[in-house]
Tab-separated table of C-alpha atoms in Angstrom:
chain	number	residue	atom	x	y	z
A	1	UNK	CA	5.460	34.978	-16.976
A	2	UNK	CA	4.438	36.807	-20.112
A	3	UNK	CA	3.083	39.698	-18.131
A	4	UNK	CA	6.341	40.065	-16.149
A	5	UNK	CA	8.284	39.836	-19.440
A	6	UNK	CA	6.082	42.571	-20.910
A	7	UNK	CA	6.742	44.857	-17.927
A	8	UNK	CA	10.476	44.206	-18.083
A	9	UNK	CA	10.584	45.179	-21.680
A	10	UNK	CA	8.739	48.293	-21.150
A	11	UNK	CA	11.132	49.203	-18.217
A	12	UNK	CA	14.119	48.555	-20.471
A	13	UNK	CA	12.688	50.434	-23.374
A	14	UNK	CA	12.186	53.451	-21.116
A	15	UNK	CA	15.809	53.180	-19.900
A	16	UNK	CA	17.148	52.918	-23.407
A	17	UNK	CA	15.073	55.296	-25.300
A	18	UNK	CA	15.063	57.974	-22.458
A	19	UNK	CA	18.781	58.897	-22.895
A	20	UNK	CA	18.736	58.503	-26.619
A	21	UNK	CA	15.856	60.896	-26.869
A	22	UNK	CA	17.592	63.327	-24.501
A	23	UNK	CA	20.758	63.152	-26.626
A	24	UNK	CA	22.734	61.760	-23.769
A	25	UNK	CA	23.386	57.951	-23.457
A	26	UNK	CA	26.231	58.125	-20.832
A	27	UNK	CA	28.570	55.230	-20.286
A	28	UNK	CA	29.275	52.362	-17.835
A	29	UNK	CA	32.670	51.359	-16.718
A	30	UNK	CA	33.407	47.992	-15.220
A	31	UNK	CA	36.869	47.690	-13.879
A	32	UNK	CA	38.789	44.653	-12.597
A	33	UNK	CA	42.375	43.754	-11.795
A	34	UNK	CA	43.226	42.930	-15.305
A	35	UNK	CA	40.470	44.251	-17.438
A	36	UNK	CA	38.520	47.444	-18.078
A	37	UNK	CA	34.996	47.008	-19.648
A	38	UNK	CA	33.594	50.313	-20.935
A	39	UNK	CA	30.145	50.562	-22.777
A	40	UNK	CA	27.282	52.888	-23.094
A	41	UNK	CA	24.239	52.688	-20.938
A	42	UNK	CA	22.305	51.574	-23.946
A	43	UNK	CA	24.685	48.692	-24.762
A	44	UNK	CA	24.500	47.494	-21.081
A	45	UNK	CA	20.715	47.565	-21.284
A	46	UNK	CA	20.747	45.507	-24.492
A	47	UNK	CA	23.113	42.964	-23.032
A	48	UNK	CA	20.787	42.753	-20.003
A	49	UNK	CA	17.859	42.247	-22.301
A	50	UNK	CA	19.748	39.403	-24.248
A	51	UNK	CA	20.810	37.767	-21.037
A	52	UNK	CA	17.115	37.875	-19.650
A	53	UNK	CA	15.899	36.518	-22.962
A	54	UNK	CA	18.445	33.696	-22.766
A	55	UNK	CA	17.420	32.802	-19.180
A	56	UNK	CA	13.800	32.774	-20.200
A	57	UNK	CA	14.410	30.398	-22.990
A	58	UNK	CA	16.453	28.159	-20.817
A	59	UNK	CA	13.771	28.059	-18.136
A	60	UNK	CA	11.163	27.221	-20.914
A	61	UNK	CA	13.137	24.415	-22.144
A	62	UNK	CA	13.922	23.035	-18.661
A	63	UNK	CA	10.159	23.157	-17.967
A	64	UNK	CA	9.390	21.226	-21.190
A	65	UNK	CA	11.935	18.696	-20.281
A	66	UNK	CA	10.595	18.089	-16.756
A	67	UNK	CA	6.966	18.210	-17.903
A	68	UNK	CA	7.900	15.516	-20.550
A	69	UNK	CA	9.691	13.610	-17.835
A	70	UNK	CA	6.607	13.625	-15.622
A	71	UNK	CA	4.312	12.590	-18.422
A	72	UNK	CA	6.618	9.721	-19.295
A	73	UNK	CA	6.820	8.505	-15.664
A	74	UNK	CA	2.960	8.657	-15.519
A	75	UNK	CA	2.689	6.686	-18.677
A	76	UNK	CA	4.900	3.888	-17.343
A	77	UNK	CA	3.220	4.055	-14.016
A	78	UNK	CA	-0.063	3.789	-15.829
A	79	UNK	CA	0.982	0.786	-17.750
A	80	UNK	CA	2.183	-0.915	-14.605
A	81	UNK	CA	-1.106	-0.377	-12.969
A	82	UNK	CA	-2.960	-1.632	-15.797
A	83	UNK	CA	-0.751	-4.761	-15.865
A	84	UNK	CA	-1.226	-5.313	-12.262
A	85	UNK	CA	-4.990	-4.967	-12.694
A	86	UNK	CA	-5.091	-7.464	-15.400
A	87	UNK	CA	-2.707	-9.894	-13.575
A	88	UNK	CA	-4.956	-9.706	-10.345
A	89	UNK	CA	-8.008	-10.586	-12.393
A	90	UNK	CA	-6.210	-13.582	-14.031
A	91	UNK	CA	-5.073	-14.636	-10.498
A	92	UNK	CA	-8.634	-14.777	-9.336
A	93	UNK	CA	-9.491	-17.070	-12.144
A	94	UNK	CA	-6.652	-19.365	-11.340
A	95	UNK	CA	-7.684	-19.183	-7.665
A	96	UNK	CA	-10.997	-20.617	-8.713
A	97	UNK	CA	-9.263	-23.348	-10.671
A	98	UNK	CA	-7.055	-24.249	-7.716
A	99	UNK	CA	-3.831	-23.468	-9.452
A	100	UNK	CA	-2.114	-21.852	-6.397
A	101	UNK	CA	1.323	-21.578	-8.094
A	102	UNK	CA	0.023	-19.393	-10.717
A	103	UNK	CA	-2.011	-17.454	-8.241
A	104	UNK	CA	0.960	-16.567	-6.219
A	105	UNK	CA	2.963	-15.565	-9.261
A	106	UNK	CA	0.322	-13.413	-10.842
A	107	UNK	CA	-0.476	-11.620	-7.561
A	108	UNK	CA	3.039	-10.711	-6.678
A	109	UNK	CA	4.434	-9.770	-10.160
A	110	UNK	CA	3.220	-6.198	-9.905
A	111	UNK	CA	1.749	-6.225	-6.472
A	112	UNK	CA	2.991	-2.829	-5.363
A	113	UNK	CA	1.271	-1.181	-8.226
A	114	UNK	CA	-2.080	-3.051	-7.653
A	115	UNK	CA	-5.114	-1.089	-6.527
A	116	UNK	CA	-4.885	-2.965	-3.101
A	117	UNK	CA	-1.412	-4.371	-2.728
A	118	UNK	CA	-2.314	-5.709	0.786
A	119	UNK	CA	-4.947	-7.966	-0.781
A	120	UNK	CA	-2.493	-9.186	-3.349
A	121	UNK	CA	0.071	-10.184	-0.799
A	122	UNK	CA	-2.400	-11.669	1.610
A	123	UNK	CA	-3.869	-13.849	-1.120
A	124	UNK	CA	-0.410	-14.715	-2.290
A	125	UNK	CA	0.337	-15.713	1.274
A	126	UNK	CA	-2.565	-18.128	1.434
A	127	UNK	CA	-1.643	-19.548	-2.015
A	128	UNK	CA	1.930	-20.195	-0.844
A	129	UNK	CA	0.546	-21.848	2.272
A	130	UNK	CA	-1.596	-24.072	0.099
A	131	UNK	CA	1.677	-25.069	-1.592
A	132	UNK	CA	3.345	-25.793	1.631
A	133	UNK	CA	5.968	-22.988	1.076
A	134	UNK	CA	6.214	-21.646	4.600
A	135	UNK	CA	9.073	-19.282	3.729
A	136	UNK	CA	7.244	-17.347	0.988
A	137	UNK	CA	4.155	-17.471	3.131
A	138	UNK	CA	5.774	-15.417	5.942
A	139	UNK	CA	7.488	-13.252	3.329
A	140	UNK	CA	4.223	-12.289	1.698
A	141	UNK	CA	2.677	-11.688	5.269
A	142	UNK	CA	5.552	-9.278	6.027
A	143	UNK	CA	5.140	-7.480	2.650
A	144	UNK	CA	1.298	-7.212	3.493
A	145	UNK	CA	2.032	-5.777	6.916
A	146	UNK	CA	4.247	-3.040	5.418
A	147	UNK	CA	1.649	-2.227	2.800
A	148	UNK	CA	-1.145	-2.161	5.327
A	149	UNK	CA	0.466	0.489	7.418
A	150	UNK	CA	-1.871	1.071	10.348
A	151	UNK	CA	-4.652	-1.099	9.358
A	152	UNK	CA	-3.269	-4.431	10.397
A	153	UNK	CA	-6.568	-6.229	11.096
A	154	UNK	CA	-6.708	-8.043	7.628
A	155	UNK	CA	-3.108	-9.088	7.936
A	156	UNK	CA	-3.575	-10.569	11.423
A	157	UNK	CA	-6.774	-12.434	10.486
A	158	UNK	CA	-4.933	-14.000	7.566
A	159	UNK	CA	-1.984	-14.834	9.654
A	160	UNK	CA	-4.218	-16.699	12.163
A	161	UNK	CA	-6.096	-18.480	9.450
A	162	UNK	CA	-2.751	-19.662	7.895
A	163	UNK	CA	-1.592	-20.755	11.450
A	164	UNK	CA	-4.723	-22.894	11.833
A	165	UNK	CA	-4.231	-24.381	8.466
A	166	UNK	CA	-0.563	-25.200	9.355
A	167	UNK	CA	-1.704	-26.802	12.740
A	168	UNK	CA	0.018	-24.163	14.769
A	169	UNK	CA	-3.033	-24.061	17.011
A	170	UNK	CA	-1.365	-22.427	20.106
A	171	UNK	CA	0.210	-19.651	18.007
A	172	UNK	CA	-3.406	-19.094	16.477
A	173	UNK	CA	-4.848	-19.138	19.806
A	174	UNK	CA	-2.669	-16.262	21.048
A	175	UNK	CA	-3.428	-14.442	17.722
A	176	UNK	CA	-7.301	-14.633	18.183
A	177	UNK	CA	-6.809	-13.414	21.708
A	178	UNK	CA	-5.297	-10.206	20.239
A	179	UNK	CA	-7.784	-10.033	17.533
A	180	UNK	CA	-10.730	-10.301	19.889
A	181	UNK	CA	-9.207	-7.163	21.628
A	182	UNK	CA	-9.304	-5.248	18.347
A	183	UNK	CA	-12.496	-6.519	16.837
A	184	UNK	CA	-14.516	-8.617	19.391
A	185	UNK	CA	-17.578	-8.753	16.994
A	186	UNK	CA	-15.908	-9.319	13.648
A	187	UNK	CA	-17.468	-12.453	12.111
A	188	UNK	CA	-14.256	-13.890	10.871
A	189	UNK	CA	-12.367	-13.263	14.048
A	190	UNK	CA	-15.055	-15.086	15.991
A	191	UNK	CA	-15.023	-18.005	13.495
A	192	UNK	CA	-11.266	-18.366	13.918
A	193	UNK	CA	-11.534	-17.918	17.719
A	194	UNK	CA	-14.121	-20.685	17.698
A	195	UNK	CA	-11.655	-23.034	15.800
A	196	UNK	CA	-8.634	-22.079	17.876
A	197	UNK	CA	-10.392	-22.546	21.208
A	198	UNK	CA	-11.959	-25.822	20.357
A	199	UNK	CA	-8.606	-27.281	18.999
A	200	UNK	CA	-6.729	-26.040	21.962
A	201	UNK	CA	-9.448	-27.251	24.506
A	202	UNK	CA	-9.953	-23.658	25.689
A	203	UNK	CA	-13.723	-24.233	26.539
A	204	UNK	CA	-13.779	-21.398	29.137
A	205	UNK	CA	-12.623	-18.940	26.500
A	206	UNK	CA	-15.080	-20.339	24.107
A	207	UNK	CA	-17.854	-19.732	26.515
A	208	UNK	CA	-16.840	-16.160	26.763
A	209	UNK	CA	-17.376	-15.471	23.087
A	210	UNK	CA	-20.668	-17.232	22.647
A	211	UNK	CA	-22.744	-14.075	23.469
A	212	UNK	CA	-20.894	-12.211	20.718
A	213	UNK	CA	-21.441	-15.071	18.302
A	214	UNK	CA	-25.093	-15.111	19.174
A	215	UNK	CA	-25.434	-11.308	18.572
A	216	UNK	CA	-24.057	-11.484	15.021
A	217	UNK	CA	-25.945	-14.848	14.331
A	218	UNK	CA	-22.804	-16.731	13.569
A	219	UNK	CA	-24.823	-19.988	14.203
A	220	UNK	CA	-28.495	-20.488	14.991
A	221	UNK	CA	-29.582	-20.487	18.708
A	222	UNK	CA	-30.061	-24.239	18.921
A	223	UNK	CA	-26.410	-25.000	17.882
A	224	UNK	CA	-25.024	-22.330	20.063
A	225	UNK	CA	-26.998	-23.581	23.043
A	226	UNK	CA	-25.726	-27.192	22.308
A	227	UNK	CA	-22.189	-25.813	22.146
A	228	UNK	CA	-22.549	-23.949	25.411
A	229	UNK	CA	-23.863	-27.157	27.066
A	230	UNK	CA	-21.080	-29.178	25.668
A	231	UNK	CA	-18.297	-26.675	26.718
A	232	UNK	CA	-19.721	-26.504	30.380
A	233	UNK	CA	-19.497	-30.346	30.550
A	234	UNK	CA	-15.860	-30.422	29.526
A	235	UNK	CA	-12.866	-29.336	31.656
A	236	UNK	CA	-10.662	-26.633	30.085
A	237	UNK	CA	-7.553	-28.145	28.542
A	238	UNK	CA	-5.827	-25.055	27.188
A	239	UNK	CA	-3.022	-25.014	29.741
A	240	UNK	CA	-1.616	-28.590	29.419
A	241	UNK	CA	-0.688	-28.408	25.778
A	242	UNK	CA	-2.052	-31.863	25.282
A	243	UNK	CA	-5.605	-32.505	25.073
A	244	UNK	CA	-8.049	-34.791	23.564
A	245	UNK	CA	-7.301	-37.182	20.785
A	246	UNK	CA	-10.047	-35.652	18.652
A	247	UNK	CA	-11.542	-32.156	18.923
A	248	UNK	CA	-14.321	-30.809	16.638
A	249	UNK	CA	-13.290	-28.125	14.153
A	250	UNK	CA	-16.322	-26.002	14.615
A	251	UNK	CA	-19.277	-25.391	16.891
A	252	UNK	CA	-21.519	-27.027	14.238
A	253	UNK	CA	-19.731	-30.199	14.569
A	254	UNK	CA	-19.552	-29.801	18.401
A	255	UNK	CA	-23.220	-29.550	18.688
A	256	UNK	CA	-24.292	-32.497	16.491
A	257	UNK	CA	-25.777	-35.440	18.429
């Protein structure tokens, strides 16, 4: 900008000083319907210089204003992020203490400014579920889904975990079927599938995931073999919506003598 200003001043100086040194300044006539403005070339150039300087000063002031505004916004945003970081740390302590109400409040207060908003909303959803607040649980899951954008796997895993905790075993069963298509060897997906299939009596589906559970060593081979034997000896009950009076929660329980 300074270089452009310098070149412009040199050009103006040549226009002004040239006619003056030659002894002939000339004149400029600006005519309108009601007014005639007559001035010398030198006067017109001086007015142009003043106008340019005025515009330059206005531009400088506007830049300072916008730069100050950006710094101010950055300062406030930094404060919100710092506050969200501190609240997330405090929420983790409350989570260890089992104070689910405080966990929920701390995690959601500045969740949008947290380093991982998805994590904040998912933990808040589980805290709300622990309190029995189904409305807020679903609300936080929706907010987490929005924040997660294309990576919906952690949201879907948390949703199924909450469904199992709430006793919505058939909804959880459909959820783990979708999860297994996305991440067939994910340890938590297989754990949730194990619980959902056992609680809905879907022993045929359970047998299908046993090889994957064996590959990631989710349980030791002896327990997996016992679970396979137990599943083969029982009819699949997943289609009748009823089922047994008591179902084991995990393969570990299933394989106990």
